[in-house]
Short mmCIF file of C-alpha atoms in Angstrom, two decimals:
data_model
loop_
_atom_site.label_atom_id
_atom_site.label_comp_id
_atom_site.label_asym_id
_atom_site.label_seq_id
_atom_site.Cartn_x
_atom_site.Cartn_y
_atom_site.Cartn_z
CA LYS A 1 4.44 3.96 -15.75
CA LEU A 2 7.07 5.72 -17.80
CA PRO A 3 8.46 5.02 -21.40
CA PRO A 4 12.13 4.17 -21.73
CA SER A 5 13.02 7.54 -23.11
CA PHE A 6 12.24 9.26 -19.95
CA PHE A 7 15.62 7.83 -18.32
CA PRO A 8 18.28 10.08 -19.81
CA THR A 9 21.17 7.76 -18.68
CA LEU A 10 19.85 4.52 -19.94
CA PRO A 11 21.98 3.77 -23.00
CA SER A 12 20.35 4.12 -26.31
CA ASN A 13 20.68 0.76 -27.43
CA ILE A 14 18.54 -0.36 -24.40
CA LYS A 15 16.06 2.25 -24.83
CA SER A 16 15.50 1.01 -28.36
CA TYR A 17 15.27 -2.49 -27.54
CA LEU A 18 12.67 -1.77 -24.86
CA THR A 19 10.81 0.75 -26.77
CA GLN A 20 10.47 -1.71 -29.87
CA ARG A 21 8.76 -4.28 -27.64
CA GLY A 22 6.54 -1.82 -26.10
CA ILE A 23 7.74 -2.08 -22.49
CA MET A 24 7.30 0.56 -20.03
CA ILE A 25 9.00 0.99 -16.58
CA PRO A 26 6.46 0.76 -13.81
CA GLN A 27 6.79 3.28 -11.05
CA CYS A 28 6.05 2.34 -7.29
CA TRP A 29 4.07 4.58 -4.99
CA THR A 30 6.56 4.91 -2.18
CA ARG A 31 9.18 6.86 -4.45
CA LYS A 32 8.82 10.28 -5.79
CA ARG A 33 11.44 10.54 -8.27
CA ALA A 34 11.84 8.38 -11.52
CA HIS A 35 13.34 4.55 -10.72
CA ASN A 36 13.55 1.08 -11.57
CA VAL A 37 15.97 1.82 -13.90
CA ILE A 38 19.48 0.63 -12.39
CA ARG A 39 23.35 -0.05 -13.02
CA GLY A 40 25.64 -1.96 -11.10
CA GLN A 41 28.16 -5.50 -11.29
CA PHE A 42 25.22 -7.93 -11.86
CA THR A 43 26.96 -10.46 -13.56
CA ALA A 44 30.43 -10.26 -12.43
CA PRO A 45 32.96 -7.93 -10.31
CA GLY A 46 33.84 -4.92 -12.42
CA CYS A 47 31.11 -5.34 -15.17
CA ARG A 48 28.70 -2.21 -16.07
CA ASP A 49 25.55 -4.02 -16.32
CA TRP A 50 22.06 -2.58 -16.36
CA ALA A 51 19.07 -3.66 -15.08
CA ALA A 52 15.36 -2.55 -15.61
CA LEU A 53 11.95 -3.27 -14.30
CA CYS A 54 9.67 -3.95 -17.21
CA LEU A 55 5.72 -3.78 -17.60
CA MET A 56 4.68 -5.45 -20.78
CA ASN A 57 1.15 -6.62 -21.58
CA ASP A 58 -0.16 -8.48 -18.55
CA SER A 59 3.40 -9.23 -17.14
CA ILE A 60 5.81 -7.47 -14.82
CA PHE A 61 9.70 -8.66 -14.69
CA THR A 62 13.18 -7.42 -14.58
CA LEU A 63 15.53 -7.23 -17.42
CA VAL A 64 19.39 -7.66 -16.83
CA PHE A 65 21.61 -6.44 -19.73
CA PRO A 66 25.19 -7.57 -19.24
CA GLN A 67 27.72 -4.89 -19.92
CA GLY A 68 24.90 -3.11 -21.70
CA ASP A 69 24.57 -5.58 -24.39
CA THR A 70 20.88 -6.39 -25.74
CA VAL A 71 21.63 -9.57 -27.23
CA LYS A 72 20.78 -11.95 -24.62
CA PRO A 73 19.36 -9.94 -21.58
CA PHE A 74 18.45 -11.89 -18.22
CA LYS A 75 14.92 -12.21 -17.57
CA LEU A 76 13.99 -12.39 -13.66
CA ALA A 77 11.02 -12.83 -11.71
CA LYS A 78 8.27 -12.93 -14.09
CA GLU A 79 4.92 -12.32 -12.68
CA LYS A 80 1.14 -11.28 -13.44
CA VAL A 81 1.03 -7.65 -13.34
CA ASN A 82 -2.29 -7.43 -11.15
CA LYS A 83 -0.37 -9.20 -8.35
CA TRP A 84 1.68 -5.96 -7.77
CA GLU A 85 -0.28 -3.16 -9.14
CA SER A 86 -2.35 -0.80 -6.62
CA GLY A 87 -4.12 2.45 -6.37
CA PHE A 88 -2.42 4.04 -3.60
CA LEU A 89 -2.09 7.63 -5.17
CA SER A 90 -5.63 8.91 -5.33
CA GLY A 91 -6.84 8.77 -8.78
CA ASN A 92 -3.95 7.09 -10.20
CA LEU A 93 -2.83 3.77 -10.68
CA SER A 94 0.55 2.74 -9.42
CA TYR A 95 2.84 -0.28 -8.73
CA ASN A 96 4.16 -2.06 -5.42
CA CYS A 97 7.43 -2.94 -7.25
CA VAL A 98 11.06 -1.44 -6.55
CA ILE A 99 14.52 -2.65 -7.74
CA THR A 100 17.80 -1.41 -6.10
CA VAL A 101 21.26 -2.24 -6.06
CA LEU A 102 22.27 -4.57 -3.40
CA GLU A 103 25.97 -4.73 -2.41
CA LYS A 104 27.70 -8.22 -1.54
CA GLU A 105 28.12 -7.75 2.07
CA SER A 106 24.11 -7.15 2.15
CA ILE A 107 23.91 -10.17 -0.02
CA ARG A 108 25.93 -12.39 2.27
CA LYS A 109 23.77 -11.41 5.26
CA ARG A 110 20.67 -12.28 3.77
CA TYR A 111 21.64 -15.47 2.39
CA GLU A 112 22.99 -16.71 5.80
CA PHE A 113 19.61 -15.25 7.07
CA THR A 114 17.30 -17.21 4.37
CA LYS A 115 19.35 -20.31 5.16
CA ASN A 116 19.45 -20.37 8.82
CA ASN A 117 16.88 -18.25 10.25
CA ILE A 118 13.47 -17.76 8.32
CA TYR A 119 12.36 -21.34 8.67
CA GLY A 120 9.96 -22.40 11.18
CA TYR A 121 7.33 -19.40 10.33
CA ASP A 122 4.22 -20.92 9.60
CA ASP A 123 2.78 -18.02 7.82
CA LEU A 124 5.64 -17.05 5.96
CA ILE A 125 6.51 -18.47 2.23
CA VAL A 126 10.10 -18.94 1.68
CA ARG A 127 11.13 -19.68 -2.05
CA ASP A 128 14.75 -20.44 -2.60
CA ASP A 129 16.93 -21.77 -5.50
CA TYR A 130 20.15 -21.55 -4.48
CA ASP A 131 23.20 -24.07 -3.88
CA LEU A 132 26.36 -22.02 -3.41
CA GLU A 133 29.04 -23.98 -1.97
CA ASP A 134 30.86 -20.90 -0.26
CA ILE A 135 29.40 -17.62 0.58
CA SER A 136 32.73 -16.15 -1.00
CA GLU A 137 31.27 -17.03 -4.27
CA ILE A 138 29.16 -13.92 -3.64
CA ASP A 139 31.78 -11.83 -5.05
CA HIS A 140 29.88 -8.97 -6.86
CA GLN A 141 26.38 -6.96 -6.40
CA GLY A 142 22.92 -8.39 -6.90
CA ILE A 143 19.28 -6.77 -7.27
CA TYR A 144 16.79 -6.22 -4.44
CA ASP A 145 13.43 -6.80 -5.78
CA GLU A 146 10.89 -5.65 -3.26
CA TYR A 147 7.39 -5.92 -3.32
CA ILE A 148 6.09 -3.29 -0.57
CA GLY A 149 3.65 -4.86 1.64
CA LEU A 150 4.16 -8.20 0.21
CA ALA A 151 7.37 -9.66 -0.39
CA ALA A 152 11.23 -9.20 -0.83
CA SER A 153 13.61 -11.30 -3.21
CA VAL A 154 17.39 -11.19 -3.54
CA HIS A 155 18.57 -12.04 -7.21
CA PHE A 156 22.66 -13.06 -7.61
CA ILE A 157 23.46 -13.87 -11.07
CA ARG A 158 26.56 -16.23 -11.41
CA ASN A 159 28.06 -18.22 -14.38
CA THR A 160 24.88 -17.22 -16.48
CA ARG A 161 22.56 -18.50 -13.61
CA ASN A 162 20.11 -16.75 -11.30
CA TYR A 163 20.13 -17.36 -7.50
CA ILE A 164 17.31 -16.22 -5.73
CA TRP A 165 15.95 -16.27 -2.17
CA GLN A 166 12.79 -14.98 -1.40
CA ILE A 167 10.76 -14.05 1.75
CA ASP A 168 7.03 -13.81 1.17
CA CYS A 169 4.87 -11.99 3.71
CA SER A 170 1.74 -11.95 1.72
CA LYS A 171 0.03 -14.19 4.39
CA LEU A 172 1.80 -12.58 7.62
CA GLY A 173 -1.03 -9.88 7.89
CA TYR A 174 -0.45 -6.43 9.08
CA ASP A 175 -1.04 -7.00 12.81
CA GLU A 176 1.25 -5.80 15.67
CA THR A 177 2.27 -9.38 16.81
CA SER A 178 3.16 -10.52 13.44
CA LEU A 179 5.18 -7.56 12.88
CA LYS A 180 7.12 -7.51 16.02
CA LYS A 181 7.82 -11.33 15.66
CA LEU A 182 9.26 -10.51 12.19
CA VAL A 183 11.33 -7.67 13.27
CA SER A 184 12.73 -9.36 16.44
CA THR A 185 14.07 -12.48 14.18
CA ILE A 186 15.57 -10.17 11.56
CA ASP A 187 17.07 -7.97 14.47
CA LYS A 188 18.87 -11.03 15.51
CA VAL A 189 20.82 -11.07 12.13
CA PHE A 190 21.08 -7.42 11.09
CA GLY A 191 21.06 -5.91 14.57
CA PRO A 192 18.50 -3.75 16.28
CA GLY A 193 16.55 -0.96 14.44
CA HIS A 194 17.35 -2.77 10.91
CA ASN A 195 14.07 -1.20 9.24
CA LYS A 196 14.06 -3.16 6.37
CA THR A 197 11.30 -5.34 7.63
CA LEU A 198 9.02 -2.20 8.09
CA GLU A 199 9.21 -1.77 4.63
CA LEU A 200 7.46 -4.87 3.67
CA PHE A 201 4.45 -3.72 5.50
CA VAL A 202 3.84 0.52 5.21
CA PRO A 203 7.08 2.51 4.56
CA ARG A 204 8.22 5.61 6.45
CA MET A 205 6.78 8.41 4.39
CA ASP A 206 6.06 12.25 4.51
CA SER A 207 2.33 11.71 4.02
CA LEU A 208 0.46 8.48 3.43
CA LEU A 209 -3.32 7.71 2.79
CA LEU A 210 -4.05 4.19 1.81
CA PRO A 211 -7.30 3.22 -0.06
CA PRO A 212 -9.65 0.68 1.76
CA LYS A 213 -8.61 -2.01 -0.74
CA PHE A 214 -5.27 -2.08 0.93
CA PHE A 215 -6.60 -3.59 3.96
CA ARG A 216 -7.07 -7.49 3.31
CA HIS A 217 -8.46 -8.08 6.65
CA LEU A 218 -11.37 -5.24 6.25
CA PRO A 219 -14.84 -6.85 5.35
CA PRO A 220 -15.34 -6.72 1.49
CA GLN A 221 -18.76 -4.77 1.90
CA ILE A 222 -17.01 -1.70 4.12
CA ALA A 223 -14.25 -1.55 1.92
CA SER A 224 -16.43 -1.32 -1.24
CA VAL A 225 -18.62 1.34 0.44
CA LEU A 226 -15.56 3.45 1.46
CA ASP A 227 -13.91 3.18 -1.76
CA ARG A 228 -17.38 4.21 -3.51
CA TRP A 229 -17.50 7.22 -0.87
CA LYS A 230 -13.69 8.01 -2.05
CA ILE A 231 -12.46 7.58 1.39
CA LEU A 232 -8.73 7.25 2.13
CA ILE A 233 -7.42 5.76 5.27
CA PRO A 234 -4.67 7.93 7.02
CA GLN A 235 -1.30 6.17 8.12
CA ASP A 236 1.23 6.97 10.50
CA SER A 237 3.83 8.42 8.96
CA GLU A 238 6.60 6.73 10.75
CA GLY A 239 5.70 3.51 8.86
CA GLY A 240 4.89 0.06 10.44
CA CYS A 241 2.07 -2.08 10.00
CA ALA A 242 -0.96 -0.36 8.38
CA ARG A 243 -3.59 0.41 10.82
CA ASN A 244 -6.47 2.69 11.71
CA TYR A 245 -9.44 0.09 10.96
CA ILE A 246 -10.64 -1.89 14.35
CA CYS A 247 -13.26 -4.39 15.06
CA GLY A 248 -14.75 -4.75 18.70
CA GLU A 249 -17.88 -4.77 20.75
CA LEU A 250 -18.59 -1.25 20.37
CA LYS A 251 -22.42 -1.07 20.90
CA GLN A 252 -23.13 -4.48 22.87
CA LYS A 253 -21.53 -7.66 24.08
CA GLY A 254 -21.15 -10.12 21.29
CA GLN A 255 -21.89 -8.06 18.46
CA LYS A 256 -18.69 -7.29 16.28
CA ASP A 257 -18.64 -3.73 15.11
CA TRP A 258 -16.02 -2.02 12.91
CA ALA A 259 -14.26 1.56 13.05
CA VAL A 260 -12.16 3.06 10.24
CA LEU A 261 -10.37 6.37 10.55
CA CYS A 262 -11.28 8.20 7.35
CA TYR A 263 -9.92 10.96 5.38
CA LYS A 264 -12.05 13.15 2.75
CA ASP A 265 -11.92 16.65 1.38
CA GLY A 266 -9.62 17.97 4.04
CA LEU A 267 -11.45 16.34 7.24
CA ILE A 268 -10.68 13.31 9.23
CA TYR A 269 -13.17 11.47 11.18
CA ILE A 270 -14.21 7.95 12.43
CA THR A 271 -16.72 6.02 10.61
CA ILE A 272 -18.42 3.22 12.69
CA PHE A 273 -20.35 0.23 10.67
CA TRP A 274 -22.65 -1.38 13.36
CA ASN A 275 -22.37 -5.13 12.99
CA GLY A 276 -20.32 -4.91 10.08
CA SER A 277 -23.28 -3.60 7.94
CA SER A 278 -22.40 -0.84 5.32
CA SER A 279 -25.71 0.91 5.58
CA ASP A 280 -25.98 1.13 9.50
CA THR A 281 -22.95 3.86 10.31
CA SER A 282 -22.24 6.50 12.69
CA LEU A 283 -19.73 9.21 12.33
CA ILE A 284 -17.69 10.54 15.57
CA ASN A 285 -14.86 13.12 15.93
CA ILE A 286 -14.82 15.02 13.16
CA LYS A 287 -11.84 17.17 12.38
CA PRO A 288 -10.05 19.28 9.94
CA ALA A 289 -6.95 17.34 8.61
CA GLU A 290 -4.69 20.10 9.88
CA SER A 291 -5.40 19.39 13.51
CA SER A 292 -4.54 15.56 13.03
CA ALA A 293 -1.00 16.26 11.14
CA TYR A 294 2.35 18.05 11.71
CA PHE A 295 3.63 20.10 8.99
CA PRO A 296 7.45 20.25 8.84
CA SER A 297 8.95 23.45 8.31
CA THR A 298 11.08 21.94 5.21
CA ASN A 299 8.17 21.24 3.03
CA LYS A 300 4.48 21.42 2.83
CA GLU A 301 3.31 17.86 3.22
CA ALA A 302 1.63 16.88 6.19
CA THR A 303 2.93 13.90 8.44
CA PHE A 304 -0.38 11.95 10.12
CA ASP A 305 -0.10 11.32 13.47
CA ARG A 306 -3.56 9.91 14.56
CA SER A 307 -4.61 6.31 14.94
CA ILE A 308 -7.59 4.54 16.70
CA GLU A 309 -7.68 1.55 19.11
CA ILE A 310 -10.08 -0.65 21.10
CA THR A 311 -10.58 0.44 24.67
CA SER A 312 -11.33 -2.49 26.96
CA GLU A 313 -14.32 -2.33 29.58
CA ASN A 314 -11.97 -2.16 32.45
CA GLU A 315 -10.17 0.92 30.71
CA ILE A 316 -13.60 2.41 30.39
CA ARG A 317 -14.61 1.61 33.97
CA GLU A 318 -11.42 3.67 35.21
CA LEU A 319 -12.61 6.65 33.02
CA ILE A 320 -16.34 6.64 34.71
CA PRO A 321 -15.31 9.80 36.71
CA GLN A 322 -14.73 11.75 33.75
CA PHE A 323 -17.72 10.30 31.68
CA ASN A 324 -19.92 11.34 34.81
CA GLN A 325 -19.41 14.89 34.07
CA ASN A 326 -22.19 14.36 31.50
CA LYS A 327 -25.67 13.94 32.87
CA ASN A 328 -26.12 11.28 29.75
CA SER A 329 -23.62 8.90 31.65
CA ILE A 330 -26.09 8.43 34.30
CA GLY A 331 -26.10 4.72 35.45
CA LEU A 332 -22.99 3.91 33.17
CA SER A 333 -21.60 0.39 33.86
CA PRO A 334 -19.39 -0.62 31.05
CA ILE A 335 -20.21 -4.10 29.67
CA HIS A 336 -18.69 -3.42 26.08
CA GLN A 337 -15.77 -2.12 24.68
CA GLY A 338 -15.00 1.75 23.55
CA ILE A 339 -12.63 3.57 21.00
CA THR A 340 -9.67 5.65 21.87
CA ASP A 341 -8.63 8.02 19.03
CA TRP A 342 -4.89 9.03 19.79
CA ASP A 343 -4.33 12.56 18.28
CA SER A 344 -1.16 14.48 17.01
CA ASP A 345 -1.03 16.26 20.50
CA ASP A 346 -0.41 12.95 22.18
CA ALA A 347 -3.90 12.81 23.78
CA GLY A 348 -6.16 10.20 23.57
CA TYR A 349 -9.90 10.71 23.45
CA VAL A 350 -11.97 7.75 24.80
CA PHE A 351 -15.37 7.35 23.14
CA TYR A 352 -18.19 4.90 24.56
CA TYR A 353 -21.55 4.34 23.31
CA PHE A 354 -24.10 4.23 25.79
CA LYS A 355 -27.84 4.59 25.59
CA GLY A 356 -27.92 5.46 21.86
CA ILE A 357 -25.37 8.13 21.98
CA TRP A 358 -21.49 8.41 21.89
CA LEU A 359 -20.67 9.99 25.39
CA VAL A 360 -18.23 13.15 25.32
CA PRO A 361 -14.69 11.60 25.36
CA ALA A 362 -12.76 10.99 28.12
CA VAL A 363 -9.01 12.17 27.83
CA LEU A 364 -6.10 9.84 28.12
CA GLY A 365 -2.34 11.57 29.03
CA ASN A 366 -1.49 14.61 27.41
CA ASP A 367 2.57 14.27 27.75
#
């Protein structure tokens, strides 16, 4: 969080207003430069209005200053701060909120989309407060209020009233099926390749390591011990749904085991939690982080390209000839699942637990 004085372009009267009230400007973990102070035509065409995302006591909200005037600012979308705070940057508290200027053409598209297409999703919460008679009433800019991984809102101020429509994805989860369903629906309105949807999950970044508490479906006892071990979970830098934790029958049929791709102290490896227990674990495929990352020539930050997924009994059965190169695989007849560890060289290393050990991995592809 930054003080208002940090923003040189912010008018002095607005700085004073915010400072006197003890307001700070929260910063989102997805941005590298100072943000959440914007200027645009938010109240009428041709206006020079300012807006700032504000952090005050236990609340987070947006203030809009018409023509830069501090007499009667608009307050938008007040929420409890702990709903939008996160610890995505190791050792630092950061926030999920970003506000940006939204052009009138984009507002119209989102208005039509929310009005005509979003209903029918059982796992989406749609909040709306609008009764515009004609889309032509959207004749100036608005504010796009985004909560990374959770929700997105459009604010359109007209005649001193704020019209708002919000799509809340907090119940949608991070599984591939739900993500594809949402992408497919939005593509029908915005056209193929519209990637704003992905930003509601995990955005495209140069480098991304998430804390265990980000993963809502990870059992709390596992998330707690990973957090205590100071483990971070690497993500695909291309963005998409959060990944690299899986649940399957990795030891025996009917037992639910968990596997998590872990990063710590320059190493990436898989930790297995047998039967979901935080005290009964196994480590496999330990490698230096550099072997699972790509370093662009333009900067020094790594982009991770390693992921894990469940491997079915049938897939393991097809790989028996490769496993049979190891004497420990004698008598192998797959009756439970395994793990495929996709690495940055586009090869998949398949691990299978057999007779108390992890068999030397079979290799999938290498194209």
